[in-house]
Short mmCIF file of C-alpha atoms and ligand atoms in Angstrom, two decimals:
data_model
loop_
_atom_site.label_atom_id
_atom_site.label_comp_id
_atom_site.label_asym_id
_atom_site.label_seq_id
_atom_site.Cartn_x
_atom_site.Cartn_y
_atom_site.Cartn_z
CA MET A 13 -26.47 -86.91 6.93
CA PHE A 14 -28.95 -84.87 4.82
CA PRO A 15 -29.69 -86.44 1.35
CA LEU A 16 -29.15 -88.99 2.70
CA CYS A 17 -30.14 -89.89 5.87
CA LYS A 18 -32.43 -86.82 8.76
CA THR A 19 -34.20 -86.49 11.29
CA GLY A 20 -33.18 -82.79 12.02
CA GLY A 21 -30.49 -80.51 12.34
CA LEU A 22 -27.95 -82.56 12.88
CA GLY A 23 -28.46 -83.77 9.75
CA ASP A 24 -28.22 -81.01 7.25
CA VAL A 25 -24.63 -79.83 8.77
CA VAL A 26 -23.60 -83.51 8.12
CA GLY A 27 -25.46 -82.66 4.63
CA SER A 28 -22.83 -79.51 3.92
CA LEU A 29 -20.10 -79.43 6.60
CA PRO A 30 -17.88 -81.32 5.57
CA LYS A 31 -17.88 -80.27 1.30
CA ALA A 32 -16.92 -77.24 2.70
CA ILE A 33 -14.48 -78.61 5.23
CA SER A 34 -12.57 -80.17 1.93
CA GLU A 35 -13.50 -76.90 -0.83
CA LEU A 36 -10.69 -75.42 2.11
CA GLY A 37 -8.33 -77.36 0.63
CA ASN A 38 -8.54 -81.15 3.26
CA GLU A 39 -9.13 -84.79 2.86
CA VAL A 40 -11.73 -86.10 4.43
CA LYS A 41 -13.97 -89.08 5.25
CA LEU A 42 -17.22 -89.38 6.61
CA PHE A 43 -18.57 -92.65 8.08
CA LEU A 44 -21.76 -93.18 9.22
CA PRO A 45 -24.90 -96.11 10.25
CA LEU A 46 -26.11 -97.70 6.79
CA TYR A 47 -29.66 -96.98 8.52
CA GLY A 48 -32.19 -98.99 6.77
CA GLY A 49 -33.76 -96.26 5.84
CA ILE A 50 -30.52 -94.51 3.20
CA LYS A 51 -31.04 -96.49 -0.55
CA THR A 52 -28.62 -97.84 -2.09
CA ASP A 53 -29.42 -97.87 -5.27
CA LYS A 54 -30.56 -93.97 -5.49
CA HIS A 55 -26.71 -92.73 -4.17
CA ASN A 56 -24.52 -95.64 -5.50
CA LEU A 57 -23.47 -96.44 -2.93
CA ILE A 58 -21.60 -100.00 -3.31
CA MET A 59 -20.12 -102.68 -1.01
CA LEU A 60 -16.45 -103.11 -0.38
CA PRO A 61 -15.77 -106.77 -1.14
CA GLU A 62 -12.63 -106.88 -0.03
CA PHE A 63 -14.33 -105.46 3.75
CA GLU A 64 -16.60 -108.29 4.33
CA ASP A 65 -17.99 -110.01 7.46
CA ILE A 66 -15.86 -107.99 9.98
CA ARG A 67 -15.49 -109.35 13.41
CA LEU A 68 -16.45 -106.83 15.90
CA HIS A 69 -17.52 -107.67 19.99
CA ILE A 70 -20.22 -106.27 21.46
CA GLY A 71 -19.77 -107.83 25.34
CA GLU A 72 -19.61 -111.09 24.96
CA LYS A 73 -21.87 -111.56 21.54
CA SER A 74 -20.17 -111.57 18.10
CA VAL A 75 -21.31 -109.36 15.86
CA PHE A 76 -20.96 -109.00 11.88
CA PHE A 77 -20.39 -105.76 9.82
CA ASN A 78 -20.36 -105.12 6.34
CA LEU A 79 -18.71 -102.06 5.16
CA TRP A 80 -19.76 -99.63 1.93
CA TYR A 81 -18.69 -97.38 0.21
CA GLY A 82 -20.16 -93.75 -1.56
CA THR A 83 -19.53 -90.00 -1.87
CA LEU A 84 -21.51 -87.77 -0.72
CA PRO A 85 -23.89 -86.13 -3.76
CA ASP A 86 -22.67 -83.27 -5.76
CA SER A 87 -19.81 -84.08 -4.22
CA GLU A 88 -16.60 -85.80 -4.34
CA VAL A 89 -16.63 -86.61 -0.83
CA GLU A 90 -16.34 -89.96 0.21
CA VAL A 91 -18.16 -91.51 2.87
CA TYR A 92 -18.00 -95.61 4.70
CA PHE A 93 -21.30 -97.19 5.77
CA ILE A 94 -21.70 -99.70 9.25
CA ASP A 95 -23.26 -102.24 7.53
CA CYS A 96 -24.86 -104.49 9.89
CA PRO A 97 -28.36 -104.62 9.78
CA VAL A 98 -29.80 -106.29 13.09
CA TYR A 99 -28.05 -103.48 14.48
CA PHE A 100 -29.05 -100.47 11.73
CA HIS A 101 -32.46 -101.46 10.46
CA ARG A 102 -35.20 -100.09 12.30
CA GLU A 103 -37.61 -97.86 11.30
CA MET A 104 -36.10 -94.40 12.36
CA PRO A 105 -31.84 -94.07 13.30
CA TYR A 106 -32.21 -92.85 17.30
CA THR A 107 -34.65 -95.88 19.09
CA ASP A 108 -35.39 -96.74 23.19
CA ASP A 109 -34.55 -100.27 22.54
CA PRO A 110 -32.88 -101.24 24.34
CA ASP A 111 -29.60 -102.78 22.15
CA GLU A 112 -29.30 -98.39 21.45
CA ASN A 113 -25.36 -98.70 23.13
CA GLU A 114 -24.61 -101.60 21.46
CA ARG A 115 -25.93 -100.55 18.29
CA PHE A 116 -23.93 -97.35 18.08
CA ILE A 117 -19.90 -99.17 20.62
CA LEU A 118 -20.74 -100.85 16.67
CA PHE A 119 -20.61 -98.04 15.42
CA GLN A 120 -17.71 -96.36 17.32
CA LEU A 121 -16.23 -99.43 17.01
CA GLY A 122 -16.48 -100.02 13.19
CA VAL A 123 -15.32 -96.28 12.59
CA ILE A 124 -11.92 -97.55 14.09
CA GLU A 125 -11.96 -100.94 12.44
CA THR A 126 -12.55 -99.12 9.21
CA LEU A 127 -9.26 -96.92 9.23
CA GLN A 128 -6.97 -99.35 10.98
CA ARG A 129 -8.19 -101.65 7.41
CA LEU A 130 -7.78 -98.62 5.32
CA LYS A 131 -4.55 -97.40 6.94
CA TRP A 132 -5.33 -94.50 7.50
CA ALA A 133 -5.24 -92.28 10.02
CA PRO A 134 -6.37 -88.62 10.67
CA ASP A 135 -5.04 -85.53 12.07
CA VAL A 136 -7.96 -85.54 13.69
CA ILE A 137 -11.44 -87.42 14.24
CA HIS A 138 -14.47 -84.64 14.14
CA CYS A 139 -17.72 -86.80 16.10
CA ASN A 140 -21.00 -85.84 16.46
CA ASP A 141 -23.03 -85.97 20.20
CA TRP A 142 -22.92 -89.14 22.77
CA GLN A 143 -23.94 -91.53 19.92
CA THR A 144 -19.48 -91.73 18.98
CA SER A 145 -17.78 -89.72 22.09
CA LEU A 146 -16.54 -93.40 22.57
CA ILE A 147 -13.93 -92.81 19.79
CA PRO A 148 -12.13 -90.39 21.70
CA VAL A 149 -12.09 -92.95 24.57
CA TYR A 150 -11.16 -96.18 22.31
CA LEU A 151 -7.88 -93.84 21.27
CA LYS A 152 -7.10 -94.11 24.59
CA THR A 153 -7.25 -97.27 25.86
CA ASN A 154 -8.41 -100.17 23.85
CA TYR A 155 -6.91 -99.43 21.13
CA LYS A 156 -3.35 -96.89 22.88
CA TRP A 157 -1.02 -100.09 20.93
CA ASP A 158 -2.06 -98.95 17.44
CA LYS A 159 1.23 -96.52 16.86
CA LEU A 160 -1.65 -95.79 13.34
CA PHE A 161 -3.40 -93.30 15.29
CA GLU A 162 -0.36 -92.24 16.95
CA ASN A 163 -0.78 -88.61 15.80
CA THR A 164 -4.70 -88.40 15.97
CA SER A 165 -6.47 -86.14 17.90
CA THR A 166 -9.99 -85.89 18.30
CA LEU A 167 -13.04 -83.01 17.94
CA LEU A 168 -16.36 -83.77 19.83
CA SER A 169 -19.00 -81.49 18.82
CA ILE A 170 -22.90 -81.31 20.81
CA HIS A 171 -25.46 -79.82 18.81
CA ASN A 172 -27.74 -80.68 22.26
CA ILE A 173 -26.99 -81.38 25.63
CA GLY A 174 -30.40 -82.75 26.33
CA TYR A 175 -29.55 -85.79 24.74
CA GLN A 176 -25.91 -87.84 26.28
CA GLY A 177 -26.21 -91.80 25.67
CA ARG A 178 -26.87 -92.90 29.64
CA PHE A 179 -26.36 -96.43 29.70
CA SER A 180 -27.15 -98.76 32.42
CA LYS A 181 -23.48 -100.01 34.52
CA ASN A 182 -23.80 -103.36 32.24
CA SER A 183 -24.02 -101.09 28.93
CA ILE A 184 -18.86 -100.75 30.39
CA GLU A 185 -18.37 -104.74 29.56
CA ASN A 186 -19.92 -104.36 26.28
CA ALA A 187 -18.34 -100.86 25.13
CA GLY A 188 -15.24 -102.84 26.09
CA LEU A 189 -14.26 -100.52 29.15
CA SER A 190 -12.24 -101.49 32.13
CA TYR A 191 -14.93 -101.34 34.73
CA SER A 192 -12.22 -100.59 37.18
CA GLU A 193 -13.07 -97.16 35.69
CA PHE A 194 -16.21 -96.75 36.85
CA TYR A 195 -17.07 -95.13 39.77
CA HIS A 196 -18.77 -92.42 41.46
CA GLY A 197 -17.61 -89.17 39.80
CA GLY A 198 -15.28 -91.09 37.37
CA PRO A 199 -14.51 -90.64 33.40
CA TYR A 200 -17.84 -92.64 31.63
CA GLU A 201 -19.43 -92.33 35.50
CA LEU A 202 -23.15 -89.92 35.49
CA ASP A 203 -25.32 -90.21 37.70
CA GLY A 204 -25.03 -93.99 38.58
CA THR A 205 -24.94 -94.78 34.75
CA PHE A 206 -22.24 -95.00 31.61
CA CYS A 207 -22.64 -92.57 29.49
CA PHE A 208 -21.27 -91.94 26.74
CA LEU A 209 -21.45 -88.08 26.44
CA LYS A 210 -19.07 -87.04 29.31
CA ALA A 211 -16.91 -89.93 28.38
CA GLY A 212 -16.23 -88.24 25.27
CA ILE A 213 -16.04 -84.54 27.17
CA LEU A 214 -12.88 -86.42 29.19
CA PHE A 215 -11.34 -88.03 26.59
CA SER A 216 -10.91 -85.44 23.73
CA GLU A 217 -9.20 -82.67 22.63
CA ILE A 218 -11.17 -79.91 21.52
CA ILE A 219 -15.10 -79.91 22.68
CA THR A 220 -17.52 -77.66 20.66
CA THR A 221 -20.84 -76.31 20.48
CA VAL A 222 -23.29 -75.00 17.38
CA SER A 223 -23.14 -71.70 19.06
CA PRO A 224 -21.67 -69.11 20.75
CA THR A 225 -24.39 -68.58 23.40
CA TYR A 226 -25.35 -72.68 24.33
CA ALA A 227 -21.63 -73.04 24.82
CA LYS A 228 -22.15 -70.96 27.93
CA GLU A 229 -25.37 -71.67 29.35
CA ILE A 230 -24.36 -74.79 28.60
CA GLN A 231 -21.98 -74.11 31.43
CA THR A 232 -24.97 -73.26 33.62
CA LYS A 233 -27.47 -74.87 35.93
CA GLU A 234 -29.99 -73.74 33.90
CA PHE A 235 -29.13 -75.52 30.63
CA GLY A 236 -26.68 -77.97 31.58
CA ALA A 237 -28.97 -80.65 31.62
CA GLY A 238 -26.28 -82.11 34.54
CA MET A 239 -23.54 -81.25 32.64
CA GLU A 240 -22.14 -78.34 33.97
CA GLY A 241 -20.21 -78.98 36.00
CA VAL A 242 -18.45 -82.21 34.14
CA LEU A 243 -18.44 -78.98 31.18
CA SER A 244 -16.70 -76.55 33.77
CA THR A 245 -13.56 -78.42 33.87
CA ARG A 246 -12.83 -78.80 29.62
CA LYS A 247 -13.92 -74.09 29.76
CA ASP A 248 -11.10 -73.83 28.09
CA ASP A 249 -11.24 -76.38 25.77
CA LEU A 250 -15.05 -75.51 24.84
CA TYR A 251 -15.37 -73.64 22.21
CA GLY A 252 -19.05 -72.18 20.52
CA VAL A 253 -19.11 -72.32 16.49
CA LEU A 254 -22.37 -71.35 15.23
CA ASN A 255 -24.17 -73.59 12.19
CA GLY A 256 -23.43 -72.67 8.66
CA ILE A 257 -26.58 -73.59 5.60
CA ASP A 258 -25.71 -75.20 2.90
CA THR A 259 -27.18 -72.30 0.52
CA ASN A 260 -27.24 -74.87 -2.56
CA ILE A 261 -29.77 -75.82 -1.18
CA TRP A 262 -31.23 -73.51 0.58
CA ASN A 263 -31.67 -69.94 -1.74
CA PRO A 264 -34.73 -69.05 -2.42
CA LYS A 265 -33.00 -67.36 -5.67
CA THR A 266 -32.53 -71.45 -7.15
CA ASP A 267 -34.88 -73.84 -4.46
CA ASN A 268 -36.41 -75.97 -7.31
CA PHE A 269 -39.01 -77.23 -3.93
CA ILE A 270 -40.34 -73.67 -3.84
CA PRO A 271 -43.42 -73.27 -7.03
CA TYR A 272 -41.48 -69.56 -7.62
CA ASN A 273 -37.87 -68.31 -7.21
CA TYR A 274 -37.32 -64.46 -5.88
CA SER A 275 -34.17 -63.41 -4.45
CA LYS A 276 -33.17 -60.14 -1.94
CA LYS A 277 -33.42 -57.57 -5.33
CA SER A 278 -37.17 -59.34 -6.29
CA ILE A 279 -39.29 -60.27 -4.04
CA LYS A 280 -42.21 -60.63 -6.05
CA ASN A 281 -42.78 -63.94 -6.25
CA LYS A 282 -42.33 -64.40 -1.86
CA ILE A 283 -46.29 -63.80 -1.90
CA LYS A 284 -47.30 -65.80 -5.74
CA CYS A 285 -45.08 -68.84 -3.03
CA LYS A 286 -47.11 -67.54 0.42
CA LYS A 287 -50.42 -67.77 -3.08
CA GLU A 288 -50.05 -70.51 -4.40
CA LEU A 289 -49.24 -72.61 -0.18
CA LEU A 290 -52.65 -71.24 1.35
CA LYS A 291 -54.46 -71.85 -1.38
CA GLU A 292 -53.01 -75.99 -0.60
CA ALA A 293 -54.09 -75.16 2.95
CA ASP A 294 -57.07 -74.30 2.17
CA ILE A 295 -56.71 -70.80 3.21
CA GLU A 296 -57.69 -68.08 1.80
CA TYR A 297 -55.40 -64.84 0.66
CA ASN A 298 -55.19 -62.08 2.42
CA GLU A 299 -52.97 -59.19 2.07
CA ASP A 300 -53.69 -57.96 5.16
CA ILE A 301 -52.73 -60.68 7.53
CA PRO A 302 -49.50 -61.81 7.77
CA ALA A 303 -49.05 -66.19 7.12
CA ILE A 304 -46.45 -67.23 10.19
CA GLY A 305 -44.75 -71.24 9.71
CA ILE A 306 -43.57 -73.53 11.94
CA ILE A 307 -41.65 -76.53 11.41
CA SER A 308 -40.18 -78.53 13.76
CA ARG A 309 -39.95 -81.25 15.52
CA PHE A 310 -41.79 -81.46 17.54
CA ALA A 311 -39.28 -82.48 21.35
CA GLY A 312 -39.71 -80.07 24.70
CA GLN A 313 -37.36 -78.58 23.36
CA LYS A 314 -39.14 -76.55 21.31
CA GLY A 315 -41.83 -74.22 24.34
CA PHE A 316 -44.55 -74.95 21.97
CA ASP A 317 -46.28 -76.07 25.19
CA LEU A 318 -46.51 -72.92 25.63
CA MET A 319 -49.29 -72.15 23.09
CA LEU A 320 -51.72 -74.98 24.46
CA THR A 321 -52.84 -72.33 27.60
CA ILE A 322 -53.24 -69.48 25.33
CA ALA A 323 -54.69 -70.48 22.39
CA LYS A 324 -57.86 -68.33 21.84
CA GLU A 325 -56.33 -66.05 22.51
CA LEU A 326 -53.85 -66.05 20.10
CA MET A 327 -56.63 -67.57 17.63
CA ASP A 328 -57.57 -64.07 17.93
CA LEU A 329 -55.49 -62.41 16.28
CA PRO A 330 -54.76 -61.58 12.65
CA PHE A 331 -53.29 -64.10 10.86
CA GLN A 332 -53.00 -67.49 9.62
CA LEU A 333 -50.98 -70.89 11.13
CA ILE A 334 -49.04 -73.87 8.55
CA VAL A 335 -47.11 -76.08 11.17
CA LEU A 336 -45.10 -79.08 9.32
CA GLY A 337 -43.99 -80.85 12.38
CA SER A 338 -44.54 -84.25 13.70
CA GLY A 339 -42.48 -85.86 17.87
CA GLU A 340 -44.45 -85.60 20.72
CA ASP A 341 -48.46 -86.75 20.61
CA LYS A 342 -49.51 -83.76 23.52
CA ILE A 343 -47.66 -81.53 20.50
CA GLU A 344 -49.19 -82.89 17.89
CA LYS A 345 -52.82 -83.18 18.14
CA PHE A 346 -53.08 -79.29 20.15
CA PHE A 347 -52.06 -78.56 16.30
CA GLU A 348 -54.49 -81.07 14.46
CA LEU A 349 -57.38 -80.01 17.58
CA LEU A 350 -56.45 -76.12 16.06
CA ALA A 351 -56.88 -76.99 12.86
CA LYS A 352 -59.35 -78.53 13.34
CA THR A 353 -61.81 -75.75 15.20
CA TYR A 354 -59.41 -73.02 12.74
CA PRO A 355 -60.21 -74.35 9.50
CA GLU A 356 -59.92 -70.99 8.02
CA LYS A 357 -56.38 -70.81 9.35
CA VAL A 358 -55.01 -73.03 9.90
CA ASN A 359 -53.61 -76.27 8.83
CA ALA A 360 -52.02 -79.25 10.20
CA TYR A 361 -49.00 -81.36 8.54
CA ILE A 362 -48.65 -84.23 11.09
CA GLY A 363 -45.30 -85.48 8.83
CA TYR A 364 -42.10 -85.65 7.73
CA ASN A 365 -41.99 -83.17 4.04
CA ASN A 366 -39.62 -81.91 2.83
CA LYS A 367 -40.66 -80.68 0.55
CA LEU A 368 -43.33 -78.56 2.18
CA ALA A 369 -40.73 -77.76 4.98
CA HIS A 370 -39.33 -75.66 1.87
CA TRP A 371 -41.89 -74.38 0.57
CA ILE A 372 -43.52 -72.84 4.49
CA THR A 373 -40.40 -71.17 4.21
CA ALA A 374 -41.06 -69.48 1.27
CA GLY A 375 -44.36 -68.51 1.05
CA CYS A 376 -44.78 -67.66 4.73
CA ASP A 377 -44.65 -64.23 6.21
CA MET A 378 -43.10 -64.69 9.76
CA PHE A 379 -41.64 -68.38 11.65
CA LEU A 380 -42.37 -68.80 14.25
CA MET A 381 -39.37 -71.21 16.56
CA PRO A 382 -40.36 -70.63 20.37
CA SER A 383 -37.83 -72.53 21.85
CA LYS A 384 -36.93 -73.22 25.65
CA TYR A 385 -33.82 -73.71 24.51
CA GLU A 386 -31.76 -74.06 20.63
CA PRO A 387 -28.57 -75.07 20.34
CA CYS A 388 -28.51 -73.18 16.95
CA GLY A 389 -31.19 -73.87 14.67
CA LEU A 390 -30.95 -73.65 11.56
CA ASN A 391 -34.66 -73.29 10.18
CA GLN A 392 -34.23 -69.16 11.53
CA MET A 393 -31.26 -68.56 9.01
CA TYR A 394 -33.43 -70.83 6.66
CA SER A 395 -36.21 -68.75 7.18
CA LEU A 396 -34.58 -65.20 7.40
CA ASN A 397 -32.57 -65.73 4.11
CA TYR A 398 -36.00 -66.32 2.46
CA GLY A 399 -37.80 -63.14 3.82
CA THR A 400 -39.74 -64.71 6.43
CA VAL A 401 -39.64 -62.96 9.16
CA PRO A 402 -38.57 -65.37 12.46
CA VAL A 403 -40.63 -65.30 16.22
CA VAL A 404 -38.06 -66.74 18.44
CA ARG A 405 -36.98 -66.83 22.58
CA LYS A 406 -33.91 -65.85 22.60
CA THR A 407 -31.61 -68.66 23.49
CA GLY A 408 -28.76 -70.69 22.07
CA GLY A 409 -28.35 -69.86 18.02
CA LEU A 410 -31.54 -68.26 18.55
CA ALA A 411 -29.44 -65.52 20.13
CA ASP A 412 -27.45 -65.44 17.80
CA THR A 413 -29.66 -65.15 14.18
CA VAL A 414 -32.07 -63.22 15.31
CA LYS A 415 -32.46 -59.29 16.46
CA ASP A 416 -34.57 -58.69 17.95
CA TYR A 417 -36.67 -55.42 16.09
CA HIS A 418 -37.31 -51.85 17.60
CA GLU A 419 -39.17 -48.94 16.39
CA PHE A 420 -37.40 -46.87 17.95
CA ASN A 421 -33.58 -48.10 16.75
CA ASN A 422 -35.13 -49.64 12.86
CA LYS A 423 -32.62 -51.76 13.06
CA GLY A 424 -33.01 -56.26 13.66
CA ASN A 425 -34.20 -58.97 11.48
CA GLY A 426 -36.79 -61.02 14.09
CA PHE A 427 -38.80 -60.37 16.93
CA THR A 428 -37.59 -62.02 20.12
CA PHE A 429 -38.79 -62.42 23.98
CA GLU A 430 -36.83 -63.36 26.94
CA ASP A 431 -39.41 -65.61 28.95
CA SER A 432 -39.91 -68.69 28.12
CA THR A 433 -43.76 -67.88 29.26
CA SER A 434 -47.00 -67.06 27.22
CA TYR A 435 -47.65 -63.90 27.61
CA ALA A 436 -44.14 -63.29 26.36
CA LEU A 437 -44.64 -65.34 23.15
CA TYR A 438 -48.46 -63.69 22.90
CA SER A 439 -46.94 -59.65 23.11
CA THR A 440 -43.81 -60.62 20.89
CA ILE A 441 -46.46 -62.74 17.95
CA GLU A 442 -48.16 -59.65 18.90
CA ARG A 443 -45.82 -56.52 18.26
CA ALA A 444 -44.30 -58.78 15.09
CA LEU A 445 -48.83 -58.57 13.70
CA THR A 446 -48.53 -54.74 14.73
CA MET A 447 -45.00 -53.59 12.43
CA PHE A 448 -46.11 -55.85 10.03
CA LYS A 449 -49.19 -53.32 9.01
CA ASP A 450 -46.37 -49.94 8.29
CA LYS A 451 -44.74 -52.04 5.02
CA LYS A 452 -41.52 -49.30 4.33
CA VAL A 453 -40.21 -51.39 7.92
CA TRP A 454 -41.45 -55.00 6.74
CA LYS A 455 -39.88 -54.80 3.73
CA GLU A 456 -36.19 -53.37 5.86
CA ILE A 457 -36.43 -56.02 7.85
CA ILE A 458 -36.94 -58.52 5.31
CA GLN A 459 -33.92 -57.22 2.71
CA ARG A 460 -31.81 -56.94 6.44
CA GLY A 461 -32.53 -60.89 7.09
CA MET A 462 -32.18 -61.73 3.47
CA LYS A 463 -28.35 -60.45 3.60
CA GLU A 464 -27.34 -62.04 5.64
CA ASP A 465 -24.67 -64.32 4.97
CA PHE A 466 -24.60 -67.70 7.08
CA SER A 467 -23.09 -69.59 4.26
CA TRP A 468 -20.63 -72.65 5.65
CA LYS A 469 -17.45 -69.76 4.99
CA HIS A 470 -16.17 -68.29 8.30
CA SER A 471 -17.64 -71.37 10.21
CA ALA A 472 -15.56 -73.94 7.75
CA LYS A 473 -12.23 -71.85 8.45
CA GLU A 474 -12.85 -71.77 12.67
CA TYR A 475 -13.73 -75.00 11.89
CA VAL A 476 -10.18 -75.92 10.58
CA ARG A 477 -8.40 -73.21 13.06
CA LEU A 478 -9.57 -75.88 15.67
CA TYR A 479 -8.34 -78.39 14.45
CA GLY A 480 -6.04 -77.54 14.35
CA LYS A 481 -5.39 -76.43 18.02
CA ALA A 482 -6.89 -80.45 18.84
CA SER A 483 -3.55 -81.88 16.78
CA ARG A 484 -1.37 -78.69 19.10
CA VAL A 485 -2.37 -80.35 22.49
CA LYS A 486 -1.94 -83.82 21.70
CA ASP A 487 1.00 -82.57 21.00
CA LEU A 488 1.66 -80.90 24.51
P1 ADP B 16 -32.89 -79.66 14.97
O1 ADP B 16 -31.75 -79.88 14.55
O2 ADP B 16 -33.01 -79.41 16.71
O3 ADP B 16 -34.24 -80.40 14.72
P2 ADP B 16 -33.16 -77.32 13.54
O4 ADP B 16 -33.71 -76.50 12.88
O5 ADP B 16 -31.52 -77.33 13.77
O6 ADP B 16 -33.45 -78.60 14.50
O7 ADP B 16 -33.06 -78.32 12.25
C1 ADP B 16 -34.34 -78.49 11.56
C2 ADP B 16 -34.14 -79.38 10.61
O8 ADP B 16 -35.61 -80.32 10.10
C3 ADP B 16 -34.55 -78.15 9.33
O9 ADP B 16 -33.92 -78.54 8.34
C4 ADP B 16 -36.32 -78.88 9.12
O10 ADP B 16 -36.57 -77.92 8.05
C5 ADP B 16 -36.20 -80.00 8.98
N1 ADP B 16 -37.31 -80.72 10.11
C6 ADP B 16 -37.44 -80.74 10.98
N2 ADP B 16 -39.35 -81.31 10.99
C7 ADP B 16 -39.22 -81.24 10.04
C8 ADP B 16 -40.65 -81.95 9.11
N3 ADP B 16 -41.88 -82.16 9.81
N4 ADP B 16 -41.03 -82.26 7.63
C9 ADP B 16 -39.47 -81.48 6.80
N5 ADP B 16 -38.66 -80.99 7.59
C10 ADP B 16 -38.21 -81.12 9.05
C1 GLC B 17 -29.34 -80.31 17.26
C2 GLC B 17 -30.59 -78.60 17.99
C3 GLC B 17 -30.01 -77.31 16.59
C4 GLC B 17 -28.51 -77.32 15.88
C5 GLC B 17 -29.02 -78.55 14.99
C6 GLC B 17 -27.80 -78.87 14.30
O1 GLC B 17 -30.80 -81.16 17.12
O2 GLC B 17 -31.38 -78.69 18.42
O3 GLC B 17 -30.49 -76.17 17.65
O4 GLC B 17 -29.24 -76.54 15.22
O5 GLC B 17 -28.54 -79.99 17.09
O6 GLC B 17 -26.38 -78.72 15.20
#
């Protein structure tokens, strides 16, 4: 929930969509674990003494939580924080620790127990990913007795089908659910594991994912990550809603993180941003050589391994490369080595740096996302609006937002390739580099990208429509 906490795009979405939903006239309350990294002082969060030490059972254990309260910065949207230091004060929000299932069972039970104490029944609970997928299950099982939730329906958004919350059978007991429902092919079982996401898909009224193309892709074996069969049983209730972006935060006209502001009417300052960025990276500016940016989690999903085998050939091409990211060791080492071997054209910052992310988005000429799969992707939308031309694999949300430029149709706002191969990646970069030389055409490509409206305006309305649908489905 940016700016309180963020590991990737979900943080941006949860930090901005609720504001748009609220602006459409809805009453919105948000829930988040009080992760260790959240600065309670900075964000004026307060502990609610009347809700101290609420006791829950995780299996045989008694666990206590406190409740904190605040508002989403720059808005009046209320946020409730489930505070349980033993579970949430860890280095990162998500872990591979053996009690990962318990952490999010506690969170989900905490949400429901808090609603009960607030005596507040939402029309719809909008759950995101496996970490909240048991809420729809609880409302139909362990909390079914509570009339408060009689008219509460659920909508589950899948941000990445690759993360499913699969745990051992014993975690059924931690969740307080019935073992009798755990059988081969049953609602909680997938490949012998207790799968939170599967349960969520089966128990929620409506399921969404974050782009129309990804909604189709995840119903196939290639992209479904084993969940395609489950999804096929809910295909009539599955919708693809493209993510929006927060245009107050990602806007070259007003962005405080970049050295010079600019707009589509005057992009001269974009070149100044590039010069400053390259100075910082100790790379010489040359107006004929484009700078390509990468900002990413280094996960297999992102497709950077396509670059590993063609590093030498790529480095023979006339471009400069600015990389910001962290994750898989292999990819971190690859970019570090590339920067060490070609310091005159490559700079790599391994780690997380929000300011630098804005700066790279503004200061580069192109932005590279060779994703194997990409549920939505936000960086290509930020780049388009900053006049930074995306070079992407045509998959998921990238396919829905980046239109391939072709010299014969003189349309398009970026460059795309279909096959997930090193050759396709190489030839598309080469194609973009060739077009970069044609200043007139390049400017038109930039202008088309900057004109795109990716604000939440459209998608927030679509969610509200689906909330209505979720309520009606529940009534049936
Ligand atoms: P995903 O959620 O799969 O990581 P998205 O494209 O939806 O991909 O969102 C990624 C978000 O995280 C963007 O806001 C991007 O700028 C940010 N980001 C990714 N890596 C870094 C990093 N190393 N430093 C700063 N921001 C980052
Ligand atoms: C996930 C996806 C990314 C998407 C983000 C927000 O992290 O990997 O494509 O943009 O969620 O929905």
